[in-house]
mmCIF file of C-alpha atoms in Angstrom:
data_model
loop_
_atom_site.group_PDB
_atom_site.id
_atom_site.type_symbol
_atom_site.label_atom_id
_atom_site.label_comp_id
_atom_site.label_asym_id
_atom_site.label_seq_id
_atom_site.Cartn_x
_atom_site.Cartn_y
_atom_site.Cartn_z
ATOM 1 C CA MET A 1 93.184 90.578 126.096
ATOM 2 C CA LEU A 2 90.584 88.391 126.795
ATOM 3 C CA ALA A 3 89.500 90.329 129.830
ATOM 4 C CA ASP A 4 87.979 92.909 127.222
ATOM 5 C CA VAL A 5 85.432 90.289 125.440
ATOM 6 C CA HIS A 6 82.049 90.724 126.264
ATOM 7 C CA ILE A 7 80.019 87.336 126.518
ATOM 8 C CA LEU A 8 76.185 87.033 126.774
ATOM 9 C CA LYS A 9 73.852 84.530 126.939
ATOM 10 C CA ILE A 10 70.736 85.504 125.592
ATOM 11 C CA THR A 11 67.348 83.361 126.300
ATOM 12 C CA GLU A 12 63.627 84.368 125.925
ATOM 13 C CA GLY A 13 64.521 85.375 129.812
ATOM 14 C CA GLY A 14 66.728 88.081 129.369
ATOM 15 C CA ALA A 15 70.792 88.216 128.776
ATOM 16 C CA GLU A 16 73.285 87.013 131.334
ATOM 17 C CA ARG A 17 77.034 88.280 131.424
ATOM 18 C CA HIS A 18 79.644 85.546 131.360
ATOM 19 C CA THR A 19 83.655 85.278 131.274
ATOM 20 C CA VAL A 20 85.500 83.346 128.644
ATOM 21 C CA THR A 21 85.793 80.180 131.105
ATOM 22 C CA ASP A 22 82.093 79.443 130.473
ATOM 23 C CA LEU A 23 82.005 79.623 126.778
ATOM 24 C CA ASP A 24 82.391 75.829 126.249
ATOM 25 C CA ARG A 25 79.107 75.040 128.705
ATOM 26 C CA LEU A 26 77.564 78.098 127.363
ATOM 27 C CA LEU A 27 77.740 76.656 123.769
ATOM 28 C CA ALA A 28 76.654 73.270 125.019
ATOM 29 C CA ASP A 29 73.424 74.506 126.229
ATOM 30 C CA GLU A 30 70.645 74.358 123.447
ATOM 31 C CA THR A 31 68.962 77.277 125.325
ATOM 32 C CA GLY A 32 68.893 80.778 123.597
ATOM 33 C CA PHE A 33 72.153 81.630 122.038
ATOM 34 C CA VAL A 34 75.776 83.104 122.899
ATOM 35 C CA TRP A 35 77.159 86.103 121.925
ATOM 36 C CA VAL A 36 80.702 86.987 121.907
ATOM 37 C CA ASP A 37 81.863 90.358 121.073
ATOM 38 C CA ILE A 38 85.996 90.602 120.562
ATOM 39 C CA PRO A 39 87.296 94.286 120.495
ATOM 40 C CA HIS A 40 90.484 93.187 119.368
ATOM 41 C CA CYS A 41 91.614 90.372 117.635
ATOM 42 C CA ASP A 42 95.220 89.607 119.511
ATOM 43 C CA ASP A 43 96.712 86.332 120.031
ATOM 44 C CA ASP A 44 94.424 85.370 122.815
ATOM 45 C CA ALA A 45 91.509 86.061 120.622
ATOM 46 C CA VAL A 46 93.186 84.045 117.693
ATOM 47 C CA ARG A 47 92.880 81.091 119.750
ATOM 48 C CA LEU A 48 89.665 81.506 120.955
ATOM 49 C CA LEU A 49 88.220 81.817 117.610
ATOM 50 C CA SER A 50 90.582 79.157 116.246
ATOM 51 C CA GLU A 51 90.098 76.235 119.361
ATOM 52 C CA THR A 52 86.802 76.894 120.721
ATOM 53 C CA PHE A 53 85.027 77.794 117.573
ATOM 54 C CA LYS A 54 87.017 76.069 115.259
ATOM 55 C CA PHE A 55 86.891 78.551 112.613
ATOM 56 C CA HIS A 56 88.570 78.256 109.396
ATOM 57 C CA ARG A 57 92.203 79.565 109.374
ATOM 58 C CA LEU A 58 91.436 82.089 106.290
ATOM 59 C CA ALA A 59 88.576 83.481 108.347
ATOM 60 C CA VAL A 60 90.128 83.710 111.545
ATOM 61 C CA LYS A 61 93.235 85.255 109.125
ATOM 62 C CA ASP A 62 90.621 87.699 107.971
ATOM 63 C CA CYS A 63 90.054 89.252 111.379
ATOM 64 C CA GLN A 64 93.687 89.706 112.131
ATOM 65 C CA GLU A 65 94.034 91.839 108.864
ATOM 66 C CA ARG A 66 92.586 94.883 107.507
ATOM 67 C CA ASN A 67 89.754 94.011 104.906
ATOM 68 C CA ARG A 68 89.758 96.674 102.005
ATOM 69 C CA VAL A 69 86.127 95.459 100.920
ATOM 70 C CA PRO A 70 83.443 94.034 102.408
ATOM 71 C CA LYS A 71 83.458 89.914 102.272
ATOM 72 C CA MET A 72 81.143 87.043 102.741
ATOM 73 C CA HIS A 73 82.118 83.394 102.964
ATOM 74 C CA VAL A 74 79.543 80.571 103.717
ATOM 75 C CA TYR A 75 80.692 77.270 105.605
ATOM 76 C CA ALA A 76 78.666 74.526 106.673
ATOM 77 C CA ASP A 77 77.639 75.672 110.027
ATOM 78 C CA HIS A 78 77.794 79.422 109.947
ATOM 79 C CA VAL A 79 78.340 82.465 107.776
ATOM 80 C CA PHE A 80 81.257 85.010 107.791
ATOM 81 C CA VAL A 81 80.423 88.480 106.768
ATOM 82 C CA VAL A 82 82.954 91.644 106.891
ATOM 83 C CA LEU A 83 81.432 95.117 107.040
ATOM 84 C CA HIS A 84 82.951 98.485 107.325
ATOM 85 C CA ALA A 85 81.431 101.829 108.701
ATOM 86 C CA PRO A 86 82.568 105.169 107.992
ATOM 87 C CA GLU A 87 84.489 107.254 110.667
ATOM 88 C CA ARG A 88 85.531 111.286 109.890
ATOM 89 C CA GLY A 89 89.447 111.528 110.434
ATOM 90 C CA GLU A 90 91.543 114.595 110.190
ATOM 91 C CA ARG A 91 91.883 116.780 107.041
ATOM 92 C CA GLY A 92 88.758 115.173 105.082
ATOM 93 C CA HIS A 93 90.189 111.356 105.605
ATOM 94 C CA VAL A 94 87.560 108.468 105.703
ATOM 95 C CA HIS A 95 88.472 105.634 108.447
ATOM 96 C CA TYR A 96 86.783 102.176 107.394
ATOM 97 C CA LEU A 97 85.961 100.904 110.776
ATOM 98 C CA GLU A 98 85.781 97.097 110.306
ATOM 99 C CA LEU A 99 82.913 94.624 111.725
ATOM 100 C CA ASP A 100 83.616 91.024 111.579
ATOM 101 C CA GLN A 101 80.667 88.488 112.400
ATOM 102 C CA PHE A 102 80.344 84.513 112.525
ATOM 103 C CA ILE A 103 76.744 84.202 112.245
ATOM 104 C CA GLY A 104 75.822 80.156 113.692
ATOM 105 C CA ALA A 105 72.725 78.628 114.665
ATOM 106 C CA ASN A 106 73.558 79.322 118.398
ATOM 107 C CA TYR A 107 75.797 81.730 118.449
ATOM 108 C CA LEU A 108 77.369 85.228 117.264
ATOM 109 C CA VAL A 109 80.849 86.253 117.180
ATOM 110 C CA THR A 110 81.267 89.991 116.445
ATOM 111 C CA VAL A 111 85.165 90.860 115.972
ATOM 112 C CA HIS A 112 86.297 94.688 115.653
ATOM 113 C CA GLY A 113 89.041 95.638 113.511
ATOM 114 C CA PRO A 114 91.869 96.287 113.052
ATOM 115 C CA ASN A 115 91.333 100.064 112.732
ATOM 116 C CA ASN A 116 93.568 102.736 112.465
ATOM 117 C CA PRO A 117 95.228 103.583 115.742
ATOM 118 C CA ALA A 118 93.726 107.353 115.312
ATOM 119 C CA VAL A 119 90.133 105.649 115.786
ATOM 120 C CA SER A 120 89.017 105.316 119.257
ATOM 121 C CA ASP A 121 87.532 102.345 121.170
ATOM 122 C CA ALA A 122 84.211 103.942 121.466
ATOM 123 C CA ALA A 123 83.854 104.421 117.906
ATOM 124 C CA ALA A 124 84.746 101.414 116.680
ATOM 125 C CA GLU A 125 82.728 99.616 119.306
ATOM 126 C CA ARG A 126 79.633 102.056 118.471
ATOM 127 C CA GLU A 127 77.111 99.574 117.322
ATOM 128 C CA THR A 128 77.606 96.420 119.641
ATOM 129 C CA ARG A 129 77.809 98.803 122.542
ATOM 130 C CA ALA A 130 74.626 100.096 121.496
ATOM 131 C CA ALA A 131 72.935 96.794 120.946
ATOM 132 C CA ARG A 132 74.246 95.458 124.156
ATOM 133 C CA GLY A 133 72.570 98.753 126.236
ATOM 134 C CA ARG A 134 69.632 98.019 124.532
ATOM 135 C CA ILE A 135 69.847 94.194 125.464
ATOM 136 C CA ASP A 136 70.177 95.200 129.295
ATOM 137 C CA ASN A 137 67.296 97.984 129.352
ATOM 138 C CA GLY A 138 65.074 95.202 127.508
ATOM 139 C CA ARG A 139 64.471 97.453 124.138
ATOM 140 C CA LEU A 140 66.003 94.830 122.434
ATOM 141 C CA ARG A 141 64.910 91.067 122.672
ATOM 142 C CA PRO A 142 66.744 88.911 120.096
ATOM 143 C CA ALA A 143 65.731 85.102 119.590
ATOM 144 C CA THR A 144 68.250 84.057 117.279
ATOM 145 C CA PRO A 145 72.044 85.338 116.447
ATOM 146 C CA ALA A 146 70.211 86.029 113.012
ATOM 147 C CA ALA A 147 68.318 88.605 114.731
ATOM 148 C CA LEU A 148 70.943 90.269 116.783
ATOM 149 C CA SER A 149 73.335 90.386 113.500
ATOM 150 C CA HIS A 150 70.104 92.212 112.085
ATOM 151 C CA ALA A 151 70.045 94.975 114.908
ATOM 152 C CA ILE A 152 73.678 95.468 114.804
ATOM 153 C CA VAL A 153 74.173 95.956 111.157
ATOM 154 C CA ALA A 154 70.934 98.208 110.897
ATOM 155 C CA ALA A 155 72.781 100.007 113.671
ATOM 156 C CA LEU A 156 75.553 100.269 111.100
ATOM 157 C CA ILE A 157 73.665 101.286 108.528
ATOM 158 C CA ARG A 158 72.258 104.521 110.595
ATOM 159 C CA ASN A 159 75.664 105.497 111.415
ATOM 160 C CA GLN A 160 76.575 105.287 107.885
ATOM 161 C CA GLU A 161 73.593 107.465 106.982
ATOM 162 C CA GLU A 162 74.364 109.886 109.684
ATOM 163 C CA TYR A 163 77.606 110.239 108.097
ATOM 164 C CA VAL A 164 76.177 110.927 104.853
ATOM 165 C CA GLU A 165 73.910 113.476 106.769
ATOM 166 C CA LEU A 166 77.443 115.350 108.314
ATOM 167 C CA VAL A 167 78.862 115.382 104.783
ATOM 168 C CA THR A 168 75.611 117.111 103.145
ATOM 169 C CA ALA A 169 75.788 119.589 105.670
ATOM 170 C CA ASP A 170 79.107 120.238 104.822
ATOM 171 C CA VAL A 171 77.730 120.641 101.000
ATOM 172 C CA TRP A 172 74.952 122.791 101.728
ATOM 173 C CA ALA A 173 77.580 125.277 103.468
ATOM 174 C CA LEU A 174 80.017 124.996 100.536
ATOM 175 C CA GLU A 175 76.816 125.651 97.984
ATOM 176 C CA GLN A 176 76.261 128.908 100.127
ATOM 177 C CA GLN A 177 79.390 129.983 99.649
ATOM 178 C CA VAL A 178 79.549 129.432 95.941
ATOM 179 C CA THR A 179 76.140 131.113 95.419
ATOM 180 C CA GLY A 180 77.238 133.839 97.905
ATOM 181 C CA GLY A 181 80.597 134.927 96.332
ATOM 182 C CA GLN A 182 81.892 134.026 99.695
ATOM 183 C CA VAL A 183 85.026 131.994 98.199
ATOM 184 C CA THR A 184 88.224 133.737 99.003
ATOM 185 C CA GLU A 185 90.658 130.811 98.566
ATOM 186 C CA PRO A 186 89.900 128.579 95.449
ATOM 187 C CA GLU A 187 92.277 125.985 96.122
ATOM 188 C CA ALA A 188 91.170 125.449 99.988
ATOM 189 C CA PHE A 189 87.311 125.700 98.709
ATOM 190 C CA LEU A 190 88.159 122.765 95.874
ATOM 191 C CA THR A 191 89.864 120.419 98.715
ATOM 192 C CA ASP A 192 86.801 120.777 100.597
ATOM 193 C CA LEU A 193 84.781 119.859 97.620
ATOM 194 C CA PHE A 194 86.613 116.948 97.167
ATOM 195 C CA ARG A 195 86.954 116.084 100.511
ATOM 196 C CA ALA A 196 83.209 115.895 100.669
ATOM 197 C CA ARG A 197 82.913 114.279 97.199
ATOM 198 C CA HIS A 198 85.393 111.385 98.789
ATOM 199 C CA GLY A 199 83.121 110.788 101.973
ATOM 200 C CA LEU A 200 79.903 110.167 99.947
ATOM 201 C CA LEU A 201 81.997 107.770 97.572
ATOM 202 C CA SER A 202 83.369 106.014 100.442
ATOM 203 C CA VAL A 203 79.900 105.459 102.062
ATOM 204 C CA ARG A 204 78.401 104.691 98.555
ATOM 205 C CA THR A 205 80.856 102.069 98.210
ATOM 206 C CA MET A 206 80.201 100.599 101.184
ATOM 207 C CA ALA A 207 76.674 100.558 100.934
ATOM 208 C CA THR A 208 77.050 99.086 97.362
ATOM 209 C CA LEU A 209 79.240 96.345 98.389
ATOM 210 C CA SER A 210 77.724 95.625 101.472
ATOM 211 C CA GLY A 211 74.154 95.454 99.666
ATOM 212 C CA ALA A 212 75.479 92.960 97.109
ATOM 213 C CA LEU A 213 76.883 90.525 99.897
ATOM 214 C CA TYR A 214 73.250 90.560 101.502
ATOM 215 C CA SER A 215 71.020 90.057 98.252
ATOM 216 C CA HIS A 216 73.519 87.030 97.569
ATOM 217 C CA MET A 217 72.892 85.723 101.352
ATOM 218 C CA ALA A 218 69.191 86.067 100.564
ATOM 219 C CA GLN A 219 69.288 83.731 97.769
ATOM 220 C CA LEU A 220 71.217 80.702 99.897
ATOM 221 C CA SER A 221 69.361 77.689 99.983
ATOM 222 C CA ALA A 222 70.691 76.605 103.563
ATOM 223 C CA LEU A 223 69.164 80.114 104.684
ATOM 224 C CA PRO A 224 66.519 79.457 107.220
ATOM 225 C CA ASP A 225 63.001 80.880 106.152
ATOM 226 C CA GLY A 226 62.768 82.910 109.325
ATOM 227 C CA HIS A 227 66.093 84.759 108.656
ATOM 228 C CA ARG A 228 65.099 85.522 104.827
ATOM 229 C CA ALA A 229 63.151 88.289 105.658
ATOM 230 C CA SER A 230 65.609 90.168 108.031
ATOM 231 C CA VAL A 231 68.661 89.507 105.353
ATOM 232 C CA ASP A 232 66.326 91.000 102.698
ATOM 233 C CA ASP A 233 65.534 94.212 105.170
ATOM 234 C CA ILE A 234 69.309 94.728 105.086
ATOM 235 C CA ALA A 235 69.793 94.246 101.595
ATOM 236 C CA ASP A 236 67.152 97.069 100.897
ATOM 237 C CA ARG A 237 68.802 99.435 103.498
ATOM 238 C CA PHE A 238 72.122 99.411 101.916
ATOM 239 C CA THR A 239 70.247 99.749 98.673
ATOM 240 C CA ARG A 240 68.421 103.005 99.850
ATOM 241 C CA LEU A 241 71.348 104.049 101.471
ATOM 242 C CA ARG A 242 73.209 103.853 98.182
ATOM 243 C CA SER A 243 70.086 105.508 96.634
ATOM 244 C CA ILE A 244 70.688 108.706 99.150
ATOM 245 C CA THR A 245 74.421 108.659 98.441
ATOM 246 C CA ASP A 246 73.978 108.876 94.907
ATOM 247 C CA GLY A 247 71.423 111.605 95.198
ATOM 248 C CA GLN A 248 73.757 113.681 97.373
ATOM 249 C CA ARG A 249 76.974 113.018 95.069
ATOM 250 C CA GLU A 250 74.815 114.439 92.244
ATOM 251 C CA TYR A 251 73.893 117.285 94.099
ATOM 252 C CA LEU A 252 77.613 118.198 95.114
ATOM 253 C CA GLN A 253 78.646 117.668 91.640
ATOM 254 C CA GLY A 254 76.303 120.403 90.531
ATOM 255 C CA VAL A 255 77.934 122.389 93.061
ATOM 256 C CA ILE A 256 81.504 121.561 91.687
ATOM 257 C CA ASP A 257 80.035 122.294 88.120
ATOM 258 C CA PHE A 258 78.675 125.478 89.177
ATOM 259 C CA TYR A 259 81.552 126.748 90.547
ATOM 260 C CA GLN A 260 84.331 125.472 87.829
ATOM 261 C CA SER A 261 81.658 127.265 85.340
ATOM 262 C CA LEU A 262 82.316 130.462 87.584
ATOM 263 C CA LEU A 263 86.346 130.004 87.517
ATOM 264 C CA THR A 264 85.943 129.374 83.780
ATOM 265 C CA LEU A 265 84.196 132.494 83.078
ATOM 266 C CA ARG A 266 86.380 134.577 85.440
ATOM 267 C CA SER A 267 89.446 133.116 83.381
ATOM 268 C CA THR A 268 87.532 134.105 80.412
ATOM 269 C CA VAL A 269 86.877 137.663 81.401
ATOM 270 C CA VAL A 270 90.706 138.077 82.744
ATOM 271 C CA GLY A 271 92.125 136.381 79.301
ATOM 272 C CA GLN A 272 90.018 139.029 77.641
ATOM 273 C CA THR A 273 91.111 141.936 79.568
ATOM 274 C CA GLN A 274 94.745 140.991 79.315
ATOM 275 C CA ASN A 275 93.896 140.421 75.332
ATOM 276 C CA ASP A 276 92.473 144.003 75.135
ATOM 277 C CA ARG A 277 95.460 145.607 76.962
ATOM 278 C CA VAL A 278 97.999 143.716 74.998
ATOM 279 C CA GLN A 279 96.327 144.836 71.901
ATOM 280 C CA GLU A 280 96.492 148.876 73.208
ATOM 281 C CA LEU A 281 99.902 148.304 73.876
ATOM 282 C CA THR A 282 100.433 146.830 70.263
ATOM 283 C CA VAL A 283 98.829 149.786 68.857
ATOM 284 C CA ALA A 284 100.661 152.342 71.209
ATOM 285 C CA SER A 285 104.082 150.227 70.027
ATOM 286 C CA TYR A 286 103.271 150.594 66.722
ATOM 287 C CA ALA A 287 102.431 154.689 66.721
ATOM 288 C CA GLN A 288 105.825 154.985 68.732
ATOM 289 C CA ASN A 289 107.362 153.320 66.093
ATOM 290 C CA GLU A 290 106.014 155.510 63.286
ATOM 291 C CA GLU A 291 107.026 158.375 65.333
ATOM 292 C CA VAL A 292 110.520 156.950 65.590
ATOM 293 C CA LYS A 293 110.753 156.634 61.613
ATOM 294 C CA LYS A 294 109.687 160.216 61.027
ATOM 295 C CA ILE A 295 112.307 161.316 63.457
ATOM 296 C CA SER A 296 114.898 159.535 61.910
ATOM 297 C CA ALA A 297 113.744 160.299 58.661
ATOM 298 C CA TRP A 298 113.666 164.276 58.860
ATOM 299 C CA ALA A 299 117.121 163.621 61.219
ATOM 300 C CA ALA A 300 118.561 162.115 58.258
ATOM 301 C CA ILE A 301 117.315 165.085 56.000
ATOM 302 C CA PHE A 302 119.020 167.615 58.109
ATOM 303 C CA PHE A 303 121.998 165.506 58.414
ATOM 304 C CA ALA A 304 122.695 165.806 54.697
ATOM 305 C CA PRO A 305 123.246 169.699 54.549
ATOM 306 C CA SER A 306 125.002 169.452 57.604
ATOM 307 C CA LEU A 307 127.483 166.844 56.292
ATOM 308 C CA VAL A 308 128.014 169.165 52.804
ATOM 309 C CA ALA A 309 128.814 172.278 55.136
ATOM 310 C CA ALA A 310 130.731 170.678 57.281
ATOM 311 C CA VAL A 311 133.325 169.361 54.483
ATOM 312 C CA TYR A 312 133.407 172.806 53.122
ATOM 313 C CA GLY A 313 133.751 174.460 56.390
ATOM 314 C CA MET A 314 137.176 172.701 56.500
ATOM 315 C CA ASN A 315 140.199 175.288 56.554
ATOM 316 C CA PHE A 316 142.388 173.214 54.678
ATOM 317 C CA THR A 317 144.956 175.373 52.386
ATOM 318 C CA HIS A 318 144.904 172.601 49.324
ATOM 319 C CA MET A 319 141.335 172.027 48.978
ATOM 320 C CA PRO A 320 139.389 171.632 45.798
ATOM 321 C CA GLU A 321 137.208 174.334 44.741
ATOM 322 C CA LEU A 322 138.413 177.085 47.119
ATOM 323 C CA GLU A 323 139.267 179.535 43.986
ATOM 324 C CA TRP A 324 136.023 178.507 42.475
ATOM 325 C CA ALA A 325 133.566 181.543 41.714
ATOM 326 C CA PHE A 326 130.454 179.089 41.860
ATOM 327 C CA GLY A 327 131.715 176.833 44.925
ATOM 328 C CA TYR A 328 129.202 178.618 47.392
ATOM 329 C CA PRO A 329 126.139 178.293 45.079
ATOM 330 C CA PHE A 330 127.013 174.694 44.138
ATOM 331 C CA ALA A 331 127.274 173.763 48.122
ATOM 332 C CA VAL A 332 124.104 175.408 48.610
ATOM 333 C CA VAL A 333 122.498 173.739 45.619
ATOM 334 C CA LEU A 334 124.332 170.120 46.703
ATOM 335 C CA MET A 335 122.421 170.920 50.183
ATOM 336 C CA ILE A 336 119.126 171.350 49.009
ATOM 337 C CA LEU A 337 119.073 168.391 46.265
ATOM 338 C CA ALA A 338 120.460 165.913 49.174
ATOM 339 C CA GLY A 339 117.751 166.976 51.095
ATOM 340 C CA MET A 340 115.003 166.376 48.574
ATOM 341 C CA ALA A 341 116.549 162.934 47.361
ATOM 342 C CA LEU A 342 116.312 161.758 51.066
ATOM 343 C CA HIS A 343 113.153 163.384 51.343
ATOM 344 C CA TRP A 344 111.708 161.589 48.584
ATOM 345 C CA ALA A 345 113.356 157.986 49.338
ATOM 346 C CA PHE A 346 111.968 158.220 52.936
ATOM 347 C CA LYS A 347 108.376 159.519 51.682
ATOM 348 C CA ARG A 348 108.373 156.643 48.925
ATOM 349 C CA ARG A 349 109.120 153.986 51.699
ATOM 350 C CA GLY A 350 106.470 155.352 54.132
ATOM 351 C CA TRP A 351 108.526 157.242 56.660
ATOM 352 C CA LEU A 352 107.059 160.398 55.926
#
């Protein structure tokens, strides 16, 4: 709704608040410049951008839709810029808060979103609300739309730096857990590590792409000389932020590598212990097999005499050798020879 739109006429004497009905008159006034801050790009806001400012339809469409990466388009009388700021969500999710800017000679139009419904309006309008507060208390007196844009983007970069600071605090806590041996749940710990890494990568991506946009903007021939210094300053700030993020990302990677080394070492120790245990079981199994061989061999040796005795002990009437005088000595000798033969055979095979 246009009732939520903030309109300020900024001159050397200060800033005055106005409504949408005053826009045509304010834009026709050559003194100072107009700042229009649109919290949500609804249908009314689209008509305002298209009919009052007559912005290009593709630029207006970019304000309606979520843009995944920063972008910049140069038009005849203004520059359109899309930037992002990070906002921490649940379970390590990083929300991209979008801020679109139309920077003209006598106006600055800022458009927020669209953002995830989980993001509060206070977070989405953080930079522009802070700029309005500084203008109201006299701490900010921008002379041009480019100067005001510089102040807003500088605040956005500070918020990105604060996000990196939050992630860095998480990284330090994770490092203390590793070095202190306090990691009790490896899976949850690894999740926290990679969430921190995701946060740093998100900010680094924002800083890298945004810095490239402002570096390109500084090369524009149509850029007024007075604005080139502020554009260069924003590009340098984004470059510095990228360097800070790279340093923290390398620091985090060191923590990840150290923890992975610990996991590898522990896995090696566990594997070695398991191998030793398997070897012990193998030796015990081999010794048991040898004992079984010996028992089986002696059982077979003693079974042969038992078999002979069982046969000659049968009380059948018509058995051969019942009346033989050498029957008993023959049976005894047969028992001994059978046992000796089996003993020799098992001994040769290594069972005894």
